[in-house]
Amino acid sequence: MGIYLLPLQITIDETTYQDTLEISTQDIYKELAKGKMPKTSMATYQKIYDLFEELKKDYDTIFAVPLTNGLSTNASTMQSIARELEMKVHVIDMYATCALEKHVSIWIKKLVDKHKSSEEILKIIQPAIDKSNSLILVKNLQHLKRGGRLTPMAAALAGLLKIYPILHINKSTEGRIDVLNKVRTEKRADAYAIDKVMDDIDIQHTHIYIIHSDFLEGANHFKKCFIEKGVPEQNIHIDYISSVIAVHTGLGCIAIQYIREEN
C-alpha cells in the first residue's frame, strides 16, 4: 500500500526479535501461554535512521504514525532523526496503539493518493484522533504491574477484592494507560465498557475495533452486543492485539477502540 513498517522489538530468553518480521503475534501468544514474560523495546535508532535516509531520496514529506508518546520514545527519536537529516516529518501522536494506528495510517495514505496537501491531511485527521478512544479490559493484572502500568499494591488489591478495572488510553490521558472505572464483576466491566462506547459514538459514522489477545469468543460477544445496540455490522472490526501490546496486557484481554469515519 506504500506504507512502510518499522518493527518494534521483543526479547524472549535473551533473544531479541523484530516484531512481525522475525516472530509472529501467534508465537508471542504461545510464549505467554507458557508463562513467559517477554520484554519489549522500541525500533532501533539505526533502523529508523536508515529508513528515513532512504525515504529522503524519493519523498519531500513523511507522515509517521508511531506508538503513542505516552508509552514509547519512538516518536521523539523520529523527530530527532528528522531534524538531523533536515527532513519534513509529521509525527502523529495517536494517543493510542494497535488498530487505531493502522486505521489512521491507511486513512493518511488514501488522502495522499487524493493529492491532499499535508496541511489538509492534518486538518482532516486531527479532530477524529483527538476524540478517539480505547477501552481495555484485562484478565491478568500481573503483566501491567510488571511493566509499570499498574502499581503492585493496586494489582494485589484488585485480585484480592475481585475488582475489575476498566482502563482507557486517549488524548485526555496523554497516551498513558489510566483507570477509568472499577467494578466488582467481569460482567459489570463488560456492560460498563459497552455503555461507555455507545454514549461516545455516532452509531452510523464510527469505526469500532474489537481487538483481543487470543480471546476470539470474547470479541465475538462484544460484536454481538454492539449489533444489538444498533451499530451497523460493517462498522465493527475484529482483530488481534499486536504482540508488543499483548506482552503488557497478557492473554484474554479485550480492547475496544473507536474513531469516527473518514467522511
PDB file of C-alpha atoms in Angstrom:
ATOM      1  CA  MET A   1       0.000   0.000   0.000  1.00  0.00           C
ATOM      2  CA  GLY A   2       3.019   2.276   0.060  1.00  0.00           C
ATOM      3  CA  ILE A   3       3.133   2.245   3.849  1.00  0.00           C
ATOM      4  CA  TYR A   4       6.491   1.469   5.477  1.00  0.00           C
ATOM      5  CA  LEU A   5       6.915  -0.576   8.646  1.00  0.00           C
ATOM      6  CA  LEU A   6       9.353  -0.016  11.491  1.00  0.00           C
ATOM      7  CA  PRO A   7       9.147  -3.093  13.719  1.00  0.00           C
ATOM      8  CA  LEU A   8       9.325  -2.852  17.477  1.00  0.00           C
ATOM      9  CA  GLN A   9      11.382  -5.463  19.320  1.00  0.00           C
ATOM     10  CA  ILE A  10      10.506  -8.357  21.611  1.00  0.00           C
ATOM     11  CA  THR A  11      13.050 -10.174  23.766  1.00  0.00           C
ATOM     12  CA  ILE A  12      12.429 -13.752  24.959  1.00  0.00           C
ATOM     13  CA  ASP A  13      15.069 -15.666  26.921  1.00  0.00           C
ATOM     14  CA  GLU A  14      17.808 -13.190  25.954  1.00  0.00           C
ATOM     15  CA  THR A  15      16.986 -13.413  22.225  1.00  0.00           C
ATOM     16  CA  THR A  16      15.615 -10.256  20.572  1.00  0.00           C
ATOM     17  CA  TYR A  17      13.241 -10.477  17.601  1.00  0.00           C
ATOM     18  CA  GLN A  18      11.965  -7.878  15.130  1.00  0.00           C
ATOM     19  CA  ASP A  19       8.199  -7.940  15.698  1.00  0.00           C
ATOM     20  CA  THR A  20       6.143  -9.362  12.780  1.00  0.00           C
ATOM     21  CA  LEU A  21       9.317  -9.923  10.724  1.00  0.00           C
ATOM     22  CA  GLU A  22      11.135 -12.500  12.860  1.00  0.00           C
ATOM     23  CA  ILE A  23       8.336 -13.555  15.204  1.00  0.00           C
ATOM     24  CA  SER A  24       4.554 -13.585  14.824  1.00  0.00           C
ATOM     25  CA  THR A  25       1.778 -12.477  17.126  1.00  0.00           C
ATOM     26  CA  GLN A  26       0.684 -16.105  17.478  1.00  0.00           C
ATOM     27  CA  ASP A  27       4.230 -17.056  18.521  1.00  0.00           C
ATOM     28  CA  ILE A  28       4.053 -14.468  21.296  1.00  0.00           C
ATOM     29  CA  TYR A  29       0.669 -15.765  22.453  1.00  0.00           C
ATOM     30  CA  LYS A  30       2.185 -19.258  22.722  1.00  0.00           C
ATOM     31  CA  GLU A  31       5.062 -17.930  24.836  1.00  0.00           C
ATOM     32  CA  LEU A  32       2.635 -16.066  27.106  1.00  0.00           C
ATOM     33  CA  ALA A  33       0.579 -19.254  27.498  1.00  0.00           C
ATOM     34  CA  LYS A  34       3.746 -20.974  28.743  1.00  0.00           C
ATOM     35  CA  GLY A  35       4.066 -18.338  31.452  1.00  0.00           C
ATOM     36  CA  LYS A  36       6.906 -16.450  29.785  1.00  0.00           C
ATOM     37  CA  MET A  37       7.276 -12.720  30.428  1.00  0.00           C
ATOM     38  CA  PRO A  38       8.849 -11.239  27.284  1.00  0.00           C
ATOM     39  CA  LYS A  39      10.305  -7.729  27.222  1.00  0.00           C
ATOM     40  CA  THR A  40       9.626  -5.087  24.578  1.00  0.00           C
ATOM     41  CA  SER A  41      11.657  -2.213  23.191  1.00  0.00           C
ATOM     42  CA  MET A  42      11.372   0.459  20.535  1.00  0.00           C
ATOM     43  CA  ALA A  43      12.602   0.207  16.960  1.00  0.00           C
ATOM     44  CA  THR A  44      16.360   0.658  16.877  1.00  0.00           C
ATOM     45  CA  TYR A  45      17.758   4.114  16.179  1.00  0.00           C
ATOM     46  CA  GLN A  46      19.673   2.763  13.193  1.00  0.00           C
ATOM     47  CA  LYS A  47      16.588   1.196  11.582  1.00  0.00           C
ATOM     48  CA  ILE A  48      14.688   4.481  11.850  1.00  0.00           C
ATOM     49  CA  TYR A  49      17.672   6.431  10.526  1.00  0.00           C
ATOM     50  CA  ASP A  50      18.218   4.077   7.593  1.00  0.00           C
ATOM     51  CA  LEU A  51      14.552   4.155   6.575  1.00  0.00           C
ATOM     52  CA  PHE A  52      14.302   7.940   6.786  1.00  0.00           C
ATOM     53  CA  GLU A  53      17.527   8.323   4.808  1.00  0.00           C
ATOM     54  CA  GLU A  54      16.133   6.032   2.107  1.00  0.00           C
ATOM     55  CA  LEU A  55      12.781   7.841   2.007  1.00  0.00           C
ATOM     56  CA  LYS A  56      14.517  11.197   1.682  1.00  0.00           C
ATOM     57  CA  LYS A  57      15.644  10.188  -1.818  1.00  0.00           C
ATOM     58  CA  ASP A  58      12.058   9.986  -3.128  1.00  0.00           C
ATOM     59  CA  TYR A  59       9.808  11.999  -0.794  1.00  0.00           C
ATOM     60  CA  ASP A  60       9.744  15.589   0.432  1.00  0.00           C
ATOM     61  CA  THR A  61       7.292  14.906   3.282  1.00  0.00           C
ATOM     62  CA  ILE A  62       6.725  11.925   5.558  1.00  0.00           C
ATOM     63  CA  PHE A  63       3.836  11.058   7.863  1.00  0.00           C
ATOM     64  CA  ALA A  64       4.867   8.833  10.771  1.00  0.00           C
ATOM     65  CA  VAL A  65       2.303   7.099  12.991  1.00  0.00           C
ATOM     66  CA  PRO A  66       4.286   5.520  15.854  1.00  0.00           C
ATOM     67  CA  LEU A  67       3.174   4.122  19.180  1.00  0.00           C
ATOM     68  CA  THR A  68       1.868   6.973  21.329  1.00  0.00           C
ATOM     69  CA  ASN A  69       4.318   9.248  23.168  1.00  0.00           C
ATOM     70  CA  GLY A  70       2.745   8.145  26.443  1.00  0.00           C
ATOM     71  CA  LEU A  71       4.063   4.586  26.034  1.00  0.00           C
ATOM     72  CA  SER A  72       7.181   4.875  23.894  1.00  0.00           C
ATOM     73  CA  THR A  73      10.077   7.131  22.918  1.00  0.00           C
ATOM     74  CA  ASN A  74       9.769   6.176  19.239  1.00  0.00           C
ATOM     75  CA  ALA A  75       8.107   9.475  18.336  1.00  0.00           C
ATOM     76  CA  SER A  76      10.798  11.650  19.906  1.00  0.00           C
ATOM     77  CA  THR A  77      13.517   9.550  18.254  1.00  0.00           C
ATOM     78  CA  MET A  78      11.837  10.016  14.868  1.00  0.00           C
ATOM     79  CA  GLN A  79      11.671  13.770  15.404  1.00  0.00           C
ATOM     80  CA  SER A  80      15.343  13.886  16.368  1.00  0.00           C
ATOM     81  CA  ILE A  81      16.409  11.928  13.284  1.00  0.00           C
ATOM     82  CA  ALA A  82      14.208  14.086  11.043  1.00  0.00           C
ATOM     83  CA  ARG A  83      15.974  17.201  12.326  1.00  0.00           C
ATOM     84  CA  GLU A  84      19.375  15.604  11.811  1.00  0.00           C
ATOM     85  CA  LEU A  85      18.521  14.675   8.220  1.00  0.00           C
ATOM     86  CA  GLU A  86      16.742  18.010   7.637  1.00  0.00           C
ATOM     87  CA  MET A  87      13.527  16.275   6.616  1.00  0.00           C
ATOM     88  CA  LYS A  88       9.905  17.350   6.887  1.00  0.00           C
ATOM     89  CA  VAL A  89       8.302  14.635   9.014  1.00  0.00           C
ATOM     90  CA  HIS A  90       4.846  14.903  10.572  1.00  0.00           C
ATOM     91  CA  VAL A  91       4.913  12.611  13.622  1.00  0.00           C
ATOM     92  CA  ILE A  92       1.290  11.903  14.539  1.00  0.00           C
ATOM     93  CA  ASP A  93       0.534  11.187  18.194  1.00  0.00           C
ATOM     94  CA  MET A  94      -2.415   8.801  18.147  1.00  0.00           C
ATOM     95  CA  TYR A  95      -2.721   8.727  21.977  1.00  0.00           C
ATOM     96  CA  ALA A  96      -3.280   5.030  21.254  1.00  0.00           C
ATOM     97  CA  THR A  97      -1.903   1.803  19.826  1.00  0.00           C
ATOM     98  CA  CYS A  98      -2.797  -1.089  17.531  1.00  0.00           C
ATOM     99  CA  ALA A  99      -5.898  -0.795  15.349  1.00  0.00           C
ATOM    100  CA  LEU A 100      -6.157   2.991  15.558  1.00  0.00           C
ATOM    101  CA  GLU A 101      -2.576   3.369  14.316  1.00  0.00           C
ATOM    102  CA  LYS A 102      -3.380   1.090  11.386  1.00  0.00           C
ATOM    103  CA  HIS A 103      -6.650   2.897  10.664  1.00  0.00           C
ATOM    104  CA  VAL A 104      -5.054   6.340  10.554  1.00  0.00           C
ATOM    105  CA  SER A 105      -2.035   5.156   8.544  1.00  0.00           C
ATOM    106  CA  ILE A 106      -4.325   3.817   5.814  1.00  0.00           C
ATOM    107  CA  TRP A 107      -6.513   6.928   6.024  1.00  0.00           C
ATOM    108  CA  ILE A 108      -3.499   9.221   5.511  1.00  0.00           C
ATOM    109  CA  LYS A 109      -2.363   7.129   2.526  1.00  0.00           C
ATOM    110  CA  LYS A 110      -5.804   7.470   0.931  1.00  0.00           C
ATOM    111  CA  LEU A 111      -5.686  11.246   1.412  1.00  0.00           C
ATOM    112  CA  VAL A 112      -2.198  11.385  -0.104  1.00  0.00           C
ATOM    113  CA  ASP A 113      -3.497   9.436  -3.108  1.00  0.00           C
ATOM    114  CA  LYS A 114      -6.234  12.061  -3.465  1.00  0.00           C
ATOM    115  CA  HIS A 115      -3.480  14.699  -3.670  1.00  0.00           C
ATOM    116  CA  LYS A 116      -4.402  16.388  -0.414  1.00  0.00           C
ATOM    117  CA  SER A 117      -1.740  18.706   0.987  1.00  0.00           C
ATOM    118  CA  SER A 118      -0.035  17.984   4.325  1.00  0.00           C
ATOM    119  CA  GLU A 119      -1.966  20.827   5.915  1.00  0.00           C
ATOM    120  CA  GLU A 120      -5.278  19.495   4.588  1.00  0.00           C
ATOM    121  CA  ILE A 121      -4.485  15.991   5.815  1.00  0.00           C
ATOM    122  CA  LEU A 122      -3.647  17.187   9.319  1.00  0.00           C
ATOM    123  CA  LYS A 123      -6.822  19.275   9.432  1.00  0.00           C
ATOM    124  CA  ILE A 124      -8.924  16.264   8.417  1.00  0.00           C
ATOM    125  CA  ILE A 125      -7.444  13.609  10.691  1.00  0.00           C
ATOM    126  CA  GLN A 126      -6.667  15.537  13.887  1.00  0.00           C
ATOM    127  CA  PRO A 127     -10.254  16.098  15.123  1.00  0.00           C
ATOM    128  CA  ALA A 128     -11.002  12.372  14.766  1.00  0.00           C
ATOM    129  CA  ILE A 129      -7.780  11.398  16.556  1.00  0.00           C
ATOM    130  CA  ASP A 130      -8.494  13.829  19.393  1.00  0.00           C
ATOM    131  CA  LYS A 131     -11.923  12.267  20.008  1.00  0.00           C
ATOM    132  CA  SER A 132     -10.897   8.633  19.513  1.00  0.00           C
ATOM    133  CA  ASN A 133     -10.678   6.318  22.497  1.00  0.00           C
ATOM    134  CA  SER A 134      -9.513   2.888  23.612  1.00  0.00           C
ATOM    135  CA  LEU A 135     -11.033   0.896  26.473  1.00  0.00           C
ATOM    136  CA  ILE A 136      -9.034  -2.034  27.846  1.00  0.00           C
ATOM    137  CA  LEU A 137     -10.375  -4.998  29.825  1.00  0.00           C
ATOM    138  CA  VAL A 138      -7.615  -7.240  31.210  1.00  0.00           C
ATOM    139  CA  LYS A 139      -7.896 -10.609  32.924  1.00  0.00           C
ATOM    140  CA  ASN A 140      -4.374 -10.767  34.368  1.00  0.00           C
ATOM    141  CA  LEU A 141      -3.110  -7.591  36.033  1.00  0.00           C
ATOM    142  CA  GLN A 142       0.350  -9.041  36.679  1.00  0.00           C
ATOM    143  CA  HIS A 143       1.586  -8.121  33.208  1.00  0.00           C
ATOM    144  CA  LEU A 144       0.556  -4.486  33.654  1.00  0.00           C
ATOM    145  CA  LYS A 145       2.124  -4.453  37.120  1.00  0.00           C
ATOM    146  CA  ARG A 146       5.412  -5.850  35.828  1.00  0.00           C
ATOM    147  CA  GLY A 147       5.506  -3.282  33.035  1.00  0.00           C
ATOM    148  CA  GLY A 148       4.931  -0.428  35.466  1.00  0.00           C
ATOM    149  CA  ARG A 149       1.438   0.246  34.091  1.00  0.00           C
ATOM    150  CA  LEU A 150      -0.179  -0.598  37.455  1.00  0.00           C
ATOM    151  CA  THR A 151       1.222  -0.381  40.977  1.00  0.00           C
ATOM    152  CA  PRO A 152       1.864  -3.691  42.805  1.00  0.00           C
ATOM    153  CA  MET A 153      -0.496  -2.640  45.611  1.00  0.00           C
ATOM    154  CA  ALA A 154      -3.313  -1.810  43.181  1.00  0.00           C
ATOM    155  CA  ALA A 155      -2.832  -5.138  41.417  1.00  0.00           C
ATOM    156  CA  ALA A 156      -2.825  -7.048  44.718  1.00  0.00           C
ATOM    157  CA  LEU A 157      -5.942  -5.273  45.988  1.00  0.00           C
ATOM    158  CA  ALA A 158      -7.757  -5.798  42.701  1.00  0.00           C
ATOM    159  CA  GLY A 159      -7.011  -9.520  42.847  1.00  0.00           C
ATOM    160  CA  LEU A 160      -7.971  -9.812  46.499  1.00  0.00           C
ATOM    161  CA  LEU A 161     -11.230  -7.900  46.174  1.00  0.00           C
ATOM    162  CA  LYS A 162     -12.066  -9.301  42.727  1.00  0.00           C
ATOM    163  CA  ILE A 163     -12.139  -5.798  41.305  1.00  0.00           C
ATOM    164  CA  TYR A 164     -12.175  -5.462  37.528  1.00  0.00           C
ATOM    165  CA  PRO A 165     -10.635  -2.184  36.345  1.00  0.00           C
ATOM    166  CA  ILE A 166     -11.788  -0.631  33.077  1.00  0.00           C
ATOM    167  CA  LEU A 167      -8.706   1.047  31.648  1.00  0.00           C
ATOM    168  CA  HIS A 168      -8.572   3.691  28.943  1.00  0.00           C
ATOM    169  CA  ILE A 169      -5.996   5.470  26.812  1.00  0.00           C
ATOM    170  CA  ASN A 170      -6.704   8.602  24.777  1.00  0.00           C
ATOM    171  CA  LYS A 171      -5.837  12.288  24.468  1.00  0.00           C
ATOM    172  CA  SER A 172      -7.140  13.080  27.956  1.00  0.00           C
ATOM    173  CA  THR A 173      -4.724  10.539  29.461  1.00  0.00           C
ATOM    174  CA  GLU A 174      -1.884  11.895  27.268  1.00  0.00           C
ATOM    175  CA  GLY A 175      -1.449   8.483  25.700  1.00  0.00           C
ATOM    176  CA  ARG A 176      -0.924   6.718  29.020  1.00  0.00           C
ATOM    177  CA  ILE A 177      -3.000   3.836  30.346  1.00  0.00           C
ATOM    178  CA  ASP A 178      -5.222   5.035  33.170  1.00  0.00           C
ATOM    179  CA  VAL A 179      -8.068   3.595  35.221  1.00  0.00           C
ATOM    180  CA  LEU A 180     -11.454   4.825  34.010  1.00  0.00           C
ATOM    181  CA  ASN A 181     -13.589   2.873  36.465  1.00  0.00           C
ATOM    182  CA  LYS A 182     -13.549  -0.164  38.774  1.00  0.00           C
ATOM    183  CA  VAL A 183     -16.363  -2.679  39.205  1.00  0.00           C
ATOM    184  CA  ARG A 184     -16.789  -5.891  41.176  1.00  0.00           C
ATOM    185  CA  THR A 185     -17.514  -8.413  38.415  1.00  0.00           C
ATOM    186  CA  GLU A 186     -16.327  -9.124  34.889  1.00  0.00           C
ATOM    187  CA  LYS A 187     -19.916  -8.959  33.639  1.00  0.00           C
ATOM    188  CA  ARG A 188     -20.299  -5.431  35.014  1.00  0.00           C
ATOM    189  CA  ALA A 189     -16.992  -4.413  33.456  1.00  0.00           C
ATOM    190  CA  ASP A 190     -18.203  -5.614  30.044  1.00  0.00           C
ATOM    191  CA  ALA A 191     -21.539  -3.807  30.438  1.00  0.00           C
ATOM    192  CA  TYR A 192     -19.826  -0.585  31.528  1.00  0.00           C
ATOM    193  CA  ALA A 193     -17.488  -0.680  28.521  1.00  0.00           C
ATOM    194  CA  ILE A 194     -20.368  -1.219  26.087  1.00  0.00           C
ATOM    195  CA  ASP A 195     -22.411   1.621  27.612  1.00  0.00           C
ATOM    196  CA  LYS A 196     -19.374   3.923  27.541  1.00  0.00           C
ATOM    197  CA  VAL A 197     -18.792   3.275  23.844  1.00  0.00           C
ATOM    198  CA  MET A 198     -22.456   3.758  22.981  1.00  0.00           C
ATOM    199  CA  ASP A 199     -22.540   7.059  24.892  1.00  0.00           C
ATOM    200  CA  ASP A 200     -19.496   8.316  22.987  1.00  0.00           C
ATOM    201  CA  ILE A 201     -20.170   7.376  19.391  1.00  0.00           C
ATOM    202  CA  ASP A 202     -22.309   8.380  16.456  1.00  0.00           C
ATOM    203  CA  ILE A 203     -23.676   4.903  15.679  1.00  0.00           C
ATOM    204  CA  GLN A 204     -23.710   5.315  11.908  1.00  0.00           C
ATOM    205  CA  HIS A 205     -20.365   7.056  11.496  1.00  0.00           C
ATOM    206  CA  THR A 206     -17.881   5.390  13.848  1.00  0.00           C
ATOM    207  CA  HIS A 207     -15.484   2.528  13.299  1.00  0.00           C
ATOM    208  CA  ILE A 208     -15.309   0.160  16.287  1.00  0.00           C
ATOM    209  CA  TYR A 209     -12.282  -2.135  16.514  1.00  0.00           C
ATOM    210  CA  ILE A 210     -12.623  -5.042  18.948  1.00  0.00           C
ATOM    211  CA  ILE A 211      -9.137  -6.426  19.383  1.00  0.00           C
ATOM    212  CA  HIS A 212      -8.172  -9.364  21.559  1.00  0.00           C
ATOM    213  CA  SER A 213      -5.196 -11.384  22.773  1.00  0.00           C
ATOM    214  CA  ASP A 214      -6.253 -14.904  21.836  1.00  0.00           C
ATOM    215  CA  PHE A 215      -9.826 -14.392  23.081  1.00  0.00           C
ATOM    216  CA  LEU A 216     -11.995 -14.536  19.961  1.00  0.00           C
ATOM    217  CA  GLU A 217     -15.007 -15.735  21.952  1.00  0.00           C
ATOM    218  CA  GLY A 218     -14.946 -12.537  23.997  1.00  0.00           C
ATOM    219  CA  ALA A 219     -14.503 -10.361  20.914  1.00  0.00           C
ATOM    220  CA  ASN A 220     -17.489 -12.010  19.210  1.00  0.00           C
ATOM    221  CA  HIS A 221     -19.570 -11.424  22.350  1.00  0.00           C
ATOM    222  CA  PHE A 222     -18.865  -7.685  22.217  1.00  0.00           C
ATOM    223  CA  LYS A 223     -19.576  -7.574  18.492  1.00  0.00           C
ATOM    224  CA  LYS A 224     -22.962  -9.198  19.054  1.00  0.00           C
ATOM    225  CA  CYS A 225     -23.758  -6.692  21.818  1.00  0.00           C
ATOM    226  CA  PHE A 226     -22.904  -3.709  19.620  1.00  0.00           C
ATOM    227  CA  ILE A 227     -25.007  -5.036  16.748  1.00  0.00           C
ATOM    228  CA  GLU A 228     -27.925  -5.467  19.162  1.00  0.00           C
ATOM    229  CA  LYS A 229     -27.403  -1.822  20.188  1.00  0.00           C
ATOM    230  CA  GLY A 230     -27.813  -0.745  16.562  1.00  0.00           C
ATOM    231  CA  VAL A 231     -24.228  -0.382  15.363  1.00  0.00           C
ATOM    232  CA  PRO A 232     -24.010  -1.418  11.671  1.00  0.00           C
ATOM    233  CA  GLU A 233     -22.084  -4.685  11.386  1.00  0.00           C
ATOM    234  CA  GLN A 234     -19.835  -3.256   8.659  1.00  0.00           C
ATOM    235  CA  ASN A 235     -18.584  -0.649  11.163  1.00  0.00           C
ATOM    236  CA  ILE A 236     -17.356  -3.324  13.599  1.00  0.00           C
ATOM    237  CA  HIS A 237     -13.964  -4.949  13.047  1.00  0.00           C
ATOM    238  CA  ILE A 238     -12.342  -7.804  14.999  1.00  0.00           C
ATOM    239  CA  ASP A 239      -8.576  -8.278  15.053  1.00  0.00           C
ATOM    240  CA  TYR A 240      -5.729  -9.437  17.277  1.00  0.00           C
ATOM    241  CA  ILE A 241      -3.954  -7.249  19.802  1.00  0.00           C
ATOM    242  CA  SER A 242      -0.469  -6.775  18.391  1.00  0.00           C
ATOM    243  CA  SER A 243       2.184  -8.871  20.070  1.00  0.00           C
ATOM    244  CA  VAL A 244       4.135  -5.963  21.616  1.00  0.00           C
ATOM    245  CA  ILE A 245       0.995  -4.728  23.373  1.00  0.00           C
ATOM    246  CA  ALA A 246      -0.144  -8.256  24.299  1.00  0.00           C
ATOM    247  CA  VAL A 247       3.116  -8.691  26.223  1.00  0.00           C
ATOM    248  CA  HIS A 248       1.870  -5.968  28.582  1.00  0.00           C
ATOM    249  CA  THR A 249      -1.810  -6.962  28.737  1.00  0.00           C
ATOM    250  CA  GLY A 250      -1.435 -10.733  28.896  1.00  0.00           C
ATOM    251  CA  LEU A 251      -3.783 -13.237  27.289  1.00  0.00           C
ATOM    252  CA  GLY A 252      -7.560 -12.941  27.415  1.00  0.00           C
ATOM    253  CA  CYS A 253      -7.526  -9.158  27.051  1.00  0.00           C
ATOM    254  CA  ILE A 254     -10.159  -7.248  25.096  1.00  0.00           C
ATOM    255  CA  ALA A 255      -9.643  -3.689  23.884  1.00  0.00           C
ATOM    256  CA  ILE A 256     -12.360  -1.644  22.222  1.00  0.00           C
ATOM    257  CA  GLN A 257     -11.014   1.154  20.069  1.00  0.00           C
ATOM    258  CA  TYR A 258     -13.180   3.618  18.211  1.00  0.00           C
ATOM    259  CA  ILE A 259     -12.778   6.529  15.826  1.00  0.00           C
ATOM    260  CA  ARG A 260     -15.210   8.377  13.577  1.00  0.00           C
ATOM    261  CA  GLU A 261     -15.421   7.545   9.883  1.00  0.00           C
ATOM    262  CA  GLU A 262     -13.184   9.344   7.403  1.00  0.00           C
ATOM    263  CA  ASN A 263     -16.017  11.214   5.741  1.00  0.00           C
TER     264      ASN A 263
END
